[in-house]
PDB file of C-alpha atoms and ligand atoms in Angstrom:
ATOM      1  CA  MET A   1      69.046 137.633   2.200  1.00  0.00           C
ATOM      2  CA  GLU A   2      67.805 136.709   5.634  1.00  0.00           C
ATOM      3  CA  THR A   3      70.540 135.564   8.025  1.00  0.00           C
ATOM      4  CA  LYS A   4      70.015 132.100   9.443  1.00  0.00           C
ATOM      5  CA  LEU A   5      71.749 130.518  12.371  1.00  0.00           C
ATOM      6  CA  LYS A   6      73.134 127.076  11.550  1.00  0.00           C
ATOM      7  CA  ILE A   7      72.885 124.502  14.318  1.00  0.00           C
ATOM      8  CA  ALA A   8      74.486 121.050  14.246  1.00  0.00           C
ATOM      9  CA  ILE A   9      72.820 118.241  16.186  1.00  0.00           C
ATOM     10  CA  GLN A  10      73.496 114.515  16.389  1.00  0.00           C
ATOM     11  CA  LYS A  11      72.010 112.615  13.449  1.00  0.00           C
ATOM     12  CA  SER A  12      71.216 109.493  15.448  1.00  0.00           C
ATOM     13  CA  GLY A  13      72.214 108.244  18.857  1.00  0.00           C
ATOM     14  CA  ARG A  14      71.698 109.209  22.463  1.00  0.00           C
ATOM     15  CA  LEU A  15      71.492 112.972  21.997  1.00  0.00           C
ATOM     16  CA  ASN A  16      69.364 113.037  18.852  1.00  0.00           C
ATOM     17  CA  GLU A  17      65.874 112.872  20.362  1.00  0.00           C
ATOM     18  CA  ASP A  18      66.485 115.279  23.224  1.00  0.00           C
ATOM     19  CA  SER A  19      68.185 117.788  20.915  1.00  0.00           C
ATOM     20  CA  ILE A  20      65.176 117.794  18.596  1.00  0.00           C
ATOM     21  CA  ARG A  21      62.801 117.944  21.548  1.00  0.00           C
ATOM     22  CA  ILE A  22      64.435 120.997  23.116  1.00  0.00           C
ATOM     23  CA  LEU A  23      64.254 122.913  19.820  1.00  0.00           C
ATOM     24  CA  LYS A  24      60.617 121.913  19.314  1.00  0.00           C
ATOM     25  CA  GLU A  25      59.719 122.933  22.853  1.00  0.00           C
ATOM     26  CA  ALA A  26      61.316 126.288  22.096  1.00  0.00           C
ATOM     27  CA  GLY A  27      58.603 126.585  19.441  1.00  0.00           C
ATOM     28  CA  ILE A  28      60.856 125.883  16.472  1.00  0.00           C
ATOM     29  CA  GLU A  29      59.263 123.725  13.809  1.00  0.00           C
ATOM     30  CA  PHE A  30      61.285 121.772  11.294  1.00  0.00           C
ATOM     31  CA  ASN A  31      61.126 118.550   9.411  1.00  0.00           C
ATOM     32  CA  ASN A  32      63.320 115.867  10.940  1.00  0.00           C
ATOM     33  CA  GLY A  33      62.670 113.269   8.278  1.00  0.00           C
ATOM     34  CA  LEU A  34      65.220 110.473   8.277  1.00  0.00           C
ATOM     35  CA  ASN A  35      68.042 110.323   5.741  1.00  0.00           C
ATOM     36  CA  LYS A  36      68.278 114.067   5.588  1.00  0.00           C
ATOM     37  CA  LEU A  37      71.404 116.055   6.241  1.00  0.00           C
ATOM     38  CA  LYS A  38      69.782 119.408   6.610  1.00  0.00           C
ATOM     39  CA  ALA A  39      66.425 120.932   7.524  1.00  0.00           C
ATOM     40  CA  GLU A  40      65.170 124.495   7.583  1.00  0.00           C
ATOM     41  CA  ALA A  41      62.925 125.723  10.358  1.00  0.00           C
ATOM     42  CA  TYR A  42      59.602 127.091   9.110  1.00  0.00           C
ATOM     43  CA  ASN A  43      59.092 129.696  11.782  1.00  0.00           C
ATOM     44  CA  PHE A  44      62.556 130.698  13.072  1.00  0.00           C
ATOM     45  CA  PRO A  45      65.773 131.706  11.257  1.00  0.00           C
ATOM     46  CA  LEU A  46      67.465 128.401  11.948  1.00  0.00           C
ATOM     47  CA  GLU A  47      69.003 125.725   9.755  1.00  0.00           C
ATOM     48  CA  VAL A  48      69.537 122.306  11.335  1.00  0.00           C
ATOM     49  CA  PHE A  49      72.397 120.014  10.283  1.00  0.00           C
ATOM     50  CA  PHE A  50      72.307 116.365  11.298  1.00  0.00           C
ATOM     51  CA  LEU A  51      75.842 115.078  11.932  1.00  0.00           C
ATOM     52  CA  ARG A  52      77.888 112.522  13.839  1.00  0.00           C
ATOM     53  CA  ASP A  53      78.577 113.938  17.285  1.00  0.00           C
ATOM     54  CA  ASP A  54      82.354 113.547  16.863  1.00  0.00           C
ATOM     55  CA  ASP A  55      82.312 115.954  13.913  1.00  0.00           C
ATOM     56  CA  ILE A  56      80.319 118.694  15.616  1.00  0.00           C
ATOM     57  CA  PRO A  57      83.190 120.484  17.481  1.00  0.00           C
ATOM     58  CA  GLN A  58      85.217 120.869  14.282  1.00  0.00           C
ATOM     59  CA  TYR A  59      82.218 122.109  12.269  1.00  0.00           C
ATOM     60  CA  VAL A  60      81.472 124.713  14.925  1.00  0.00           C
ATOM     61  CA  GLU A  61      85.103 125.829  15.172  1.00  0.00           C
ATOM     62  CA  ASP A  62      85.240 126.252  11.385  1.00  0.00           C
ATOM     63  CA  GLY A  63      81.908 128.065  11.272  1.00  0.00           C
ATOM     64  CA  ILE A  64      80.335 125.488   8.941  1.00  0.00           C
ATOM     65  CA  ALA A  65      77.810 125.359  11.765  1.00  0.00           C
ATOM     66  CA  ASP A  66      77.435 128.421  14.023  1.00  0.00           C
ATOM     67  CA  ILE A  67      76.434 126.385  17.059  1.00  0.00           C
ATOM     68  CA  GLY A  68      76.085 122.723  17.973  1.00  0.00           C
ATOM     69  CA  ILE A  69      74.528 120.490  20.598  1.00  0.00           C
ATOM     70  CA  VAL A  70      77.105 117.987  21.795  1.00  0.00           C
ATOM     71  CA  GLY A  71      78.275 116.161  24.917  1.00  0.00           C
ATOM     72  CA  GLU A  72      80.826 118.093  26.936  1.00  0.00           C
ATOM     73  CA  ASN A  73      82.924 114.906  26.879  1.00  0.00           C
ATOM     74  CA  VAL A  74      83.227 115.098  23.084  1.00  0.00           C
ATOM     75  CA  LEU A  75      83.936 118.812  23.207  1.00  0.00           C
ATOM     76  CA  LEU A  76      86.786 118.404  25.699  1.00  0.00           C
ATOM     77  CA  GLU A  77      88.225 115.427  23.856  1.00  0.00           C
ATOM     78  CA  LYS A  78      88.304 117.240  20.508  1.00  0.00           C
ATOM     79  CA  ASN A  79      89.729 120.326  22.203  1.00  0.00           C
ATOM     80  CA  LYS A  80      88.507 122.836  19.607  1.00  0.00           C
ATOM     81  CA  GLU A  81      88.305 126.617  19.845  1.00  0.00           C
ATOM     82  CA  VAL A  82      84.601 126.976  20.642  1.00  0.00           C
ATOM     83  CA  LYS A  83      82.617 128.527  23.458  1.00  0.00           C
ATOM     84  CA  ILE A  84      80.086 126.773  25.715  1.00  0.00           C
ATOM     85  CA  VAL A  85      77.024 129.048  25.836  1.00  0.00           C
ATOM     86  CA  ASP A  86      74.512 126.851  27.652  1.00  0.00           C
ATOM     87  CA  ARG A  87      74.183 123.539  29.482  1.00  0.00           C
ATOM     88  CA  LEU A  88      71.130 121.502  28.618  1.00  0.00           C
ATOM     89  CA  GLY A  89      70.639 119.021  31.463  1.00  0.00           C
ATOM     90  CA  PHE A  90      70.294 115.909  29.283  1.00  0.00           C
ATOM     91  CA  GLY A  91      72.816 113.317  28.041  1.00  0.00           C
ATOM     92  CA  LYS A  92      74.228 113.086  31.534  1.00  0.00           C
ATOM     93  CA  CYS A  93      77.057 110.636  31.996  1.00  0.00           C
ATOM     94  CA  ARG A  94      80.501 110.294  33.551  1.00  0.00           C
ATOM     95  CA  LEU A  95      83.825 109.552  31.962  1.00  0.00           C
ATOM     96  CA  SER A  96      85.417 107.048  34.308  1.00  0.00           C
ATOM     97  CA  ILE A  97      88.339 104.719  34.683  1.00  0.00           C
ATOM     98  CA  ALA A  98      87.221 101.161  35.372  1.00  0.00           C
ATOM     99  CA  ILE A  99      89.205  98.105  36.415  1.00  0.00           C
ATOM    100  CA  PRO A 100      88.404  94.373  36.806  1.00  0.00           C
ATOM    101  CA  LYS A 101      85.830  93.876  39.567  1.00  0.00           C
ATOM    102  CA  ASN A 102      87.942  91.601  41.745  1.00  0.00           C
ATOM    103  CA  GLN A 103      91.040  93.780  41.682  1.00  0.00           C
ATOM    104  CA  LYS A 104      91.948  95.773  44.785  1.00  0.00           C
ATOM    105  CA  TYR A 105      92.030  99.505  44.320  1.00  0.00           C
ATOM    106  CA  LYS A 106      93.413 101.967  46.840  1.00  0.00           C
ATOM    107  CA  GLY A 107      93.861 105.040  44.695  1.00  0.00           C
ATOM    108  CA  ILE A 108      95.068 106.483  41.471  1.00  0.00           C
ATOM    109  CA  GLN A 109      98.684 105.359  42.112  1.00  0.00           C
ATOM    110  CA  ASP A 110      97.473 101.817  41.467  1.00  0.00           C
ATOM    111  CA  LEU A 111      97.238 102.741  37.783  1.00  0.00           C
ATOM    112  CA  GLU A 112     101.003 103.355  37.570  1.00  0.00           C
ATOM    113  CA  GLY A 113     102.517 101.317  34.714  1.00  0.00           C
ATOM    114  CA  LYS A 114      99.113  99.959  33.651  1.00  0.00           C
ATOM    115  CA  LYS A 115      97.692  99.836  30.149  1.00  0.00           C
ATOM    116  CA  ILE A 116      94.403 101.718  29.771  1.00  0.00           C
ATOM    117  CA  ALA A 117      92.141 101.339  26.722  1.00  0.00           C
ATOM    118  CA  THR A 118      90.025 104.328  25.742  1.00  0.00           C
ATOM    119  CA  SER A 119      88.568 106.432  22.949  1.00  0.00           C
ATOM    120  CA  TYR A 120      89.161 109.505  25.117  1.00  0.00           C
ATOM    121  CA  SER A 121      92.949 109.682  24.966  1.00  0.00           C
ATOM    122  CA  THR A 122      93.207 113.500  25.159  1.00  0.00           C
ATOM    123  CA  ILE A 123      91.162 113.813  28.334  1.00  0.00           C
ATOM    124  CA  LEU A 124      92.767 110.713  29.876  1.00  0.00           C
ATOM    125  CA  ALA A 125      96.330 111.870  29.122  1.00  0.00           C
ATOM    126  CA  LYS A 126      95.637 115.248  30.767  1.00  0.00           C
ATOM    127  CA  TYR A 127      94.133 113.561  33.797  1.00  0.00           C
ATOM    128  CA  LEU A 128      97.031 111.147  34.249  1.00  0.00           C
ATOM    129  CA  LYS A 129      99.557 113.935  33.854  1.00  0.00           C
ATOM    130  CA  LYS A 130      97.776 116.109  36.415  1.00  0.00           C
ATOM    131  CA  ASN A 131      97.863 113.206  38.864  1.00  0.00           C
ATOM    132  CA  LYS A 132     101.479 112.326  38.052  1.00  0.00           C
ATOM    133  CA  VAL A 133     100.658 108.792  36.987  1.00  0.00           C
ATOM    134  CA  ASN A 134     102.562 107.076  34.183  1.00  0.00           C
ATOM    135  CA  ALA A 135     100.287 104.708  32.334  1.00  0.00           C
ATOM    136  CA  GLU A 136     100.140 103.514  28.780  1.00  0.00           C
ATOM    137  CA  ILE A 137      97.130 104.752  26.814  1.00  0.00           C
ATOM    138  CA  HIS A 138      95.813 102.369  24.203  1.00  0.00           C
ATOM    139  CA  GLU A 139      93.469 104.208  21.857  1.00  0.00           C
ATOM    140  CA  ILE A 140      90.553 102.188  20.480  1.00  0.00           C
ATOM    141  CA  SER A 141      87.370 103.471  18.912  1.00  0.00           C
ATOM    142  CA  GLY A 142      84.652 101.123  20.146  1.00  0.00           C
ATOM    143  CA  SER A 143      83.737  98.254  22.477  1.00  0.00           C
ATOM    144  CA  VAL A 144      86.219  99.589  24.996  1.00  0.00           C
ATOM    145  CA  GLU A 145      84.571  97.688  27.836  1.00  0.00           C
ATOM    146  CA  ILE A 146      85.697  94.280  26.564  1.00  0.00           C
ATOM    147  CA  ALA A 147      89.382  95.271  26.386  1.00  0.00           C
ATOM    148  CA  PRO A 148      90.396  93.862  29.817  1.00  0.00           C
ATOM    149  CA  SER A 149      88.627  90.511  29.321  1.00  0.00           C
ATOM    150  CA  ILE A 150      90.417  89.892  26.015  1.00  0.00           C
ATOM    151  CA  GLY A 151      93.754  90.883  27.498  1.00  0.00           C
ATOM    152  CA  LEU A 152      94.118  94.090  25.542  1.00  0.00           C
ATOM    153  CA  ALA A 153      94.383  96.343  28.594  1.00  0.00           C
ATOM    154  CA  ASP A 154      94.435  96.354  32.410  1.00  0.00           C
ATOM    155  CA  ALA A 155      91.836  99.085  32.707  1.00  0.00           C
ATOM    156  CA  ILE A 156      89.537 101.204  30.578  1.00  0.00           C
ATOM    157  CA  CYS A 157      88.438 104.814  30.477  1.00  0.00           C
ATOM    158  CA  ASP A 158      84.922 105.151  29.085  1.00  0.00           C
ATOM    159  CA  LEU A 159      81.505 106.727  29.459  1.00  0.00           C
ATOM    160  CA  VAL A 160      79.291 105.367  32.209  1.00  0.00           C
ATOM    161  CA  SER A 161      75.732 106.207  33.096  1.00  0.00           C
ATOM    162  CA  SER A 162      74.185 103.466  35.234  1.00  0.00           C
ATOM    163  CA  GLY A 163      77.252 101.265  35.500  1.00  0.00           C
ATOM    164  CA  SER A 164      75.395  98.165  34.274  1.00  0.00           C
ATOM    165  CA  THR A 165      77.574  97.819  31.163  1.00  0.00           C
ATOM    166  CA  LEU A 166      80.649  97.844  33.381  1.00  0.00           C
ATOM    167  CA  PHE A 167      79.113  95.271  35.670  1.00  0.00           C
ATOM    168  CA  THR A 168      78.183  92.841  32.894  1.00  0.00           C
ATOM    169  CA  ASN A 169      81.759  93.094  31.638  1.00  0.00           C
ATOM    170  CA  GLY A 170      83.209  92.258  35.038  1.00  0.00           C
ATOM    171  CA  LEU A 171      84.438  95.788  35.714  1.00  0.00           C
ATOM    172  CA  LYS A 172      84.051  98.356  38.481  1.00  0.00           C
ATOM    173  CA  GLU A 173      84.378 102.124  38.459  1.00  0.00           C
ATOM    174  CA  ALA A 174      87.650 103.293  40.023  1.00  0.00           C
ATOM    175  CA  GLU A 175      87.912 106.997  39.187  1.00  0.00           C
ATOM    176  CA  VAL A 176      85.455 109.558  37.823  1.00  0.00           C
ATOM    177  CA  ILE A 177      87.367 111.878  35.489  1.00  0.00           C
ATOM    178  CA  LEU A 178      84.544 114.043  34.218  1.00  0.00           C
ATOM    179  CA  LYS A 179      80.838 114.608  34.766  1.00  0.00           C
ATOM    180  CA  SER A 180      79.278 115.464  31.441  1.00  0.00           C
ATOM    181  CA  GLU A 181      76.004 116.622  29.940  1.00  0.00           C
ATOM    182  CA  ALA A 182      74.877 117.996  26.586  1.00  0.00           C
ATOM    183  CA  VAL A 183      75.871 121.615  25.999  1.00  0.00           C
ATOM    184  CA  ILE A 184      75.458 124.225  23.288  1.00  0.00           C
ATOM    185  CA  ALA A 185      78.823 125.130  21.804  1.00  0.00           C
ATOM    186  CA  SER A 186      79.158 128.263  19.722  1.00  0.00           C
ATOM    187  CA  ASN A 187      81.610 129.500  17.129  1.00  0.00           C
ATOM    188  CA  LYS A 188      83.764 132.254  18.639  1.00  0.00           C
ATOM    189  CA  LYS A 189      83.159 134.791  15.876  1.00  0.00           C
ATOM    190  CA  LEU A 190      79.439 135.121  15.338  1.00  0.00           C
ATOM    191  CA  ASN A 191      78.369 138.313  13.604  1.00  0.00           C
ATOM    192  CA  LYS A 192      75.852 140.660  15.178  1.00  0.00           C
ATOM    193  CA  LYS A 193      72.858 139.185  13.387  1.00  0.00           C
ATOM    194  CA  GLN A 194      73.857 135.602  14.255  1.00  0.00           C
ATOM    195  CA  GLN A 195      74.443 136.595  17.870  1.00  0.00           C
ATOM    196  CA  GLU A 196      70.951 138.121  18.002  1.00  0.00           C
ATOM    197  CA  ILE A 197      69.371 134.910  16.757  1.00  0.00           C
ATOM    198  CA  LEU A 198      71.430 132.873  19.233  1.00  0.00           C
ATOM    199  CA  ASP A 199      70.318 135.122  22.112  1.00  0.00           C
ATOM    200  CA  LYS A 200      66.697 134.653  21.070  1.00  0.00           C
ATOM    201  CA  LEU A 201      67.161 130.893  20.923  1.00  0.00           C
ATOM    202  CA  LEU A 202      68.888 130.755  24.339  1.00  0.00           C
ATOM    203  CA  PHE A 203      66.149 132.899  25.842  1.00  0.00           C
ATOM    204  CA  ARG A 204      63.528 130.416  24.650  1.00  0.00           C
ATOM    205  CA  ILE A 205      65.506 127.373  25.759  1.00  0.00           C
ATOM    206  CA  ASN A 206      65.934 128.861  29.207  1.00  0.00           C
ATOM    207  CA  ALA A 207      62.213 129.527  29.480  1.00  0.00           C
ATOM    208  CA  VAL A 208      61.634 125.833  28.750  1.00  0.00           C
ATOM    209  CA  LYS A 209      64.318 124.709  31.238  1.00  0.00           C
ATOM    210  CA  LYS A 210      62.952 126.907  34.021  1.00  0.00           C
ATOM    211  CA  SER A 211      59.407 125.732  33.451  1.00  0.00           C
ATOM    212  CA  LYS A 212      60.577 122.132  33.842  1.00  0.00           C
ATOM    213  CA  ASN A 213      62.023 122.877  37.265  1.00  0.00           C
ATOM    214  CA  ASN A 214      58.936 124.650  38.491  1.00  0.00           C
ATOM    215  CA  LYS A 215      55.319 123.777  39.175  1.00  0.00           C
ATOM    216  CA  TYR A 216      52.256 125.962  39.448  1.00  0.00           C
ATOM    217  CA  ILE A 217      50.456 125.346  42.711  1.00  0.00           C
ATOM    218  CA  LEU A 218      46.888 126.254  43.709  1.00  0.00           C
ATOM    219  CA  LEU A 219      45.434 125.688  47.149  1.00  0.00           C
ATOM    220  CA  ASN A 220      42.710 126.742  49.537  1.00  0.00           C
ATOM    221  CA  ALA A 221      43.843 128.387  52.752  1.00  0.00           C
ATOM    222  CA  PRO A 222      42.017 129.410  55.929  1.00  0.00           C
ATOM    223  CA  ASN A 223      42.279 133.223  56.146  1.00  0.00           C
ATOM    224  CA  GLU A 224      43.767 133.175  59.632  1.00  0.00           C
ATOM    225  CA  ASN A 225      46.805 131.300  58.261  1.00  0.00           C
ATOM    226  CA  LEU A 226      47.224 133.296  55.044  1.00  0.00           C
ATOM    227  CA  ASP A 227      50.308 135.153  56.248  1.00  0.00           C
ATOM    228  CA  ALA A 228      52.049 131.985  57.363  1.00  0.00           C
ATOM    229  CA  ILE A 229      51.167 130.222  54.101  1.00  0.00           C
ATOM    230  CA  CYS A 230      52.422 133.134  51.971  1.00  0.00           C
ATOM    231  CA  LYS A 231      55.733 132.984  53.820  1.00  0.00           C
ATOM    232  CA  ILE A 232      56.135 129.323  52.877  1.00  0.00           C
ATOM    233  CA  LEU A 233      55.465 130.057  49.191  1.00  0.00           C
ATOM    234  CA  PRO A 234      58.249 131.991  47.500  1.00  0.00           C
ATOM    235  CA  GLY A 235      56.406 132.617  44.202  1.00  0.00           C
ATOM    236  CA  MET A 236      57.912 134.590  41.349  1.00  0.00           C
ATOM    237  CA  LYS A 237      57.079 137.888  43.032  1.00  0.00           C
ATOM    238  CA  SER A 238      54.427 137.076  45.592  1.00  0.00           C
ATOM    239  CA  PRO A 239      51.514 134.656  45.553  1.00  0.00           C
ATOM    240  CA  THR A 240      48.134 135.565  44.053  1.00  0.00           C
ATOM    241  CA  ILE A 241      45.336 135.522  46.626  1.00  0.00           C
ATOM    242  CA  LEU A 242      41.647 135.327  45.654  1.00  0.00           C
ATOM    243  CA  PRO A 243      38.693 135.205  48.069  1.00  0.00           C
ATOM    244  CA  LEU A 244      36.569 132.048  47.949  1.00  0.00           C
ATOM    245  CA  ALA A 245      32.758 132.028  48.087  1.00  0.00           C
ATOM    246  CA  ASP A 246      33.136 130.085  51.318  1.00  0.00           C
ATOM    247  CA  LYS A 247      33.736 132.857  53.906  1.00  0.00           C
ATOM    248  CA  GLY A 248      36.995 132.627  55.838  1.00  0.00           C
ATOM    249  CA  TRP A 249      38.828 130.873  53.011  1.00  0.00           C
ATOM    250  CA  SER A 250      41.044 132.086  50.153  1.00  0.00           C
ATOM    251  CA  SER A 251      42.539 130.560  47.072  1.00  0.00           C
ATOM    252  CA  VAL A 252      46.322 130.968  46.818  1.00  0.00           C
ATOM    253  CA  HIS A 253      48.314 130.548  43.577  1.00  0.00           C
ATOM    254  CA  SER A 254      52.073 130.411  43.299  1.00  0.00           C
ATOM    255  CA  VAL A 255      55.094 128.808  41.630  1.00  0.00           C
ATOM    256  CA  VAL A 256      57.337 126.360  43.472  1.00  0.00           C
ATOM    257  CA  ASN A 257      60.655 124.816  42.611  1.00  0.00           C
ATOM    258  CA  GLU A 258      60.778 121.071  42.076  1.00  0.00           C
ATOM    259  CA  ASN A 259      63.660 120.659  44.552  1.00  0.00           C
ATOM    260  CA  GLU A 260      61.756 122.240  47.424  1.00  0.00           C
ATOM    261  CA  PHE A 261      58.418 120.862  46.369  1.00  0.00           C
ATOM    262  CA  TRP A 262      57.677 118.118  48.938  1.00  0.00           C
ATOM    263  CA  ASP A 263      59.065 120.190  51.752  1.00  0.00           C
ATOM    264  CA  ILE A 264      56.737 123.020  50.881  1.00  0.00           C
ATOM    265  CA  ILE A 265      53.684 120.769  50.528  1.00  0.00           C
ATOM    266  CA  GLU A 266      54.238 119.351  54.019  1.00  0.00           C
ATOM    267  CA  LYS A 267      54.539 122.793  55.564  1.00  0.00           C
ATOM    268  CA  LEU A 268      51.416 123.978  53.733  1.00  0.00           C
ATOM    269  CA  LYS A 269      49.395 121.057  55.048  1.00  0.00           C
ATOM    270  CA  GLU A 270      50.575 121.826  58.587  1.00  0.00           C
ATOM    271  CA  LYS A 271      49.114 125.307  58.159  1.00  0.00           C
ATOM    272  CA  GLY A 272      45.728 123.947  57.120  1.00  0.00           C
ATOM    273  CA  ALA A 273      46.027 124.214  53.327  1.00  0.00           C
ATOM    274  CA  GLN A 274      43.467 122.078  51.471  1.00  0.00           C
ATOM    275  CA  GLY A 275      42.619 121.098  47.913  1.00  0.00           C
ATOM    276  CA  ILE A 276      46.207 121.473  46.769  1.00  0.00           C
ATOM    277  CA  LEU A 277      46.544 121.293  42.969  1.00  0.00           C
ATOM    278  CA  VAL A 278      49.904 121.077  41.256  1.00  0.00           C
ATOM    279  CA  VAL A 279      50.119 121.796  37.521  1.00  0.00           C
ATOM    280  CA  PRO A 280      53.027 121.635  35.104  1.00  0.00           C
ATOM    281  CA  ILE A 281      54.170 124.893  33.556  1.00  0.00           C
ATOM    282  CA  GLU A 282      54.794 124.911  29.823  1.00  0.00           C
ATOM    283  CA  LYS A 283      56.950 128.030  29.509  1.00  0.00           C
ATOM    284  CA  MET A 284      58.243 130.456  32.100  1.00  0.00           C
ATOM    285  CA  ILE A 285      59.420 133.963  31.257  1.00  0.00           C
ATOM    286  CA  LEU A 286      60.820 135.981  34.126  1.00  0.00           C
TER     287      LEU A 286
HETATM  288  P1  ATP B   1      77.704 109.062  16.631  1.00  0.00           P
HETATM  289  O1  ATP B   1      77.130 108.060  15.687  1.00  0.00           O
HETATM  290  O2  ATP B   1      76.995 110.400  16.504  1.00  0.00           O
HETATM  291  O3  ATP B   1      79.196 109.168  16.581  1.00  0.00           O
HETATM  292  P2  ATP B   1      78.157 107.843  19.249  1.00  0.00           P
HETATM  293  O4  ATP B   1      77.927 106.391  19.152  1.00  0.00           O
HETATM  294  O5  ATP B   1      79.531 108.385  19.281  1.00  0.00           O
HETATM  295  O6  ATP B   1      77.278 108.550  18.098  1.00  0.00           O
HETATM  296  P3  ATP B   1      76.247 107.990  21.442  1.00  0.00           P
HETATM  297  O7  ATP B   1      76.452 106.660  22.048  1.00  0.00           O
HETATM  298  O8  ATP B   1      74.979 108.255  20.714  1.00  0.00           O
HETATM  299  O9  ATP B   1      77.492 108.451  20.535  1.00  0.00           O
HETATM  300  O10 ATP B   1      76.418 109.050  22.623  1.00  0.00           O
HETATM  301  C1  ATP B   1      76.333 110.422  22.385  1.00  0.00           C
HETATM  302  C2  ATP B   1      76.604 111.158  23.677  1.00  0.00           C
HETATM  303  O11 ATP B   1      75.619 110.827  24.647  1.00  0.00           O
HETATM  304  C3  ATP B   1      77.902 110.846  24.381  1.00  0.00           C
HETATM  305  O12 ATP B   1      79.000 111.512  23.815  1.00  0.00           O
HETATM  306  C4  ATP B   1      77.609 111.348  25.782  1.00  0.00           C
HETATM  307  O13 ATP B   1      77.787 112.755  25.845  1.00  0.00           O
HETATM  308  C5  ATP B   1      76.126 111.041  25.955  1.00  0.00           C
HETATM  309  N1  ATP B   1      75.855 109.874  26.846  1.00  0.00           N
HETATM  310  C6  ATP B   1      74.994 109.865  27.877  1.00  0.00           C
HETATM  311  N2  ATP B   1      74.973 108.685  28.511  1.00  0.00           N
HETATM  312  C7  ATP B   1      75.832 107.894  27.895  1.00  0.00           C
HETATM  313  C8  ATP B   1      76.251 106.537  28.085  1.00  0.00           C
HETATM  314  N3  ATP B   1      75.781 105.768  29.050  1.00  0.00           N
HETATM  315  N4  ATP B   1      77.151 106.039  27.227  1.00  0.00           N
HETATM  316  C9  ATP B   1      77.610 106.777  26.210  1.00  0.00           C
HETATM  317  N5  ATP B   1      77.245 108.070  26.013  1.00  0.00           N
HETATM  318  C10 ATP B   1      76.374 108.639  26.825  1.00  0.00           C
HETATM  319 ZN1   ZN B   2      80.391 109.600  18.151  1.00  0.00          ZN
END
């Protein structure tokens, strides 16, 4: 029987869409019809399980699923024996301690003796211990942000992305405990065949990630500035240069990184580059 790699992803919630998208962009087709627990890919040896994110670390540790896409925050909180094999760049958030907006805050010592409500008691306890602060942890499973206003706690420890939920609940961020994003966690004992499929999957996902950070750029350059322009463009190896019908001009093609993009465009224009076209790259294999 053909070996299949079993991947667990969130059934619904913040990571669901992006998890499906990254698999689809890696060319893996499967049916994600609602109310299904399981789907088989048509064109890749992969079986997809749709689960609650909280359950994913345990399933991966036990090998019910071989790998899973889950927030690093959940992984650290559940503290299971699994291995992080890739970081995915979505589901970004912070786990932070927040206190009432109008309260003065000088530093972590101000939390001494306070009562903190959270659904992340493992991570919070470790953090407090490391910082030698004695505080009472009050574990609750949802609506953590209302705890101070109803008198349940002095502070909270919860996930934050923009901070607007904190603000509307009269809170402010005091300490950032963890910066998190979605990761791929793997069972520690994959067999050779499973490992091969995982490597293939990671290779594809990385090609998609790289292509997102890079743009293909085409421009016309006056021949006398070709050298200077090629120096500005890093390219994968070196830029492609094609002569134009218009004598004295060449067409230059290259790949630039998103982070350096505007810098590079400005320098190119200074060197007389014209007709600059920038195109998205779908996949990038190095
Ligand atoms: P489930 O029903 O699967 O248990 P959930 O309600 O626990 O879902 P979601 O709110 O969907 O979880 O969040 C899933 C993950 O998305 C979080 O664990 C975290 O990694 C990430 N995330 C990103 N931004 C935020 C945010 N602002 N608030 C909460 N989680 C966020
Ligand atoms: Zn959850």
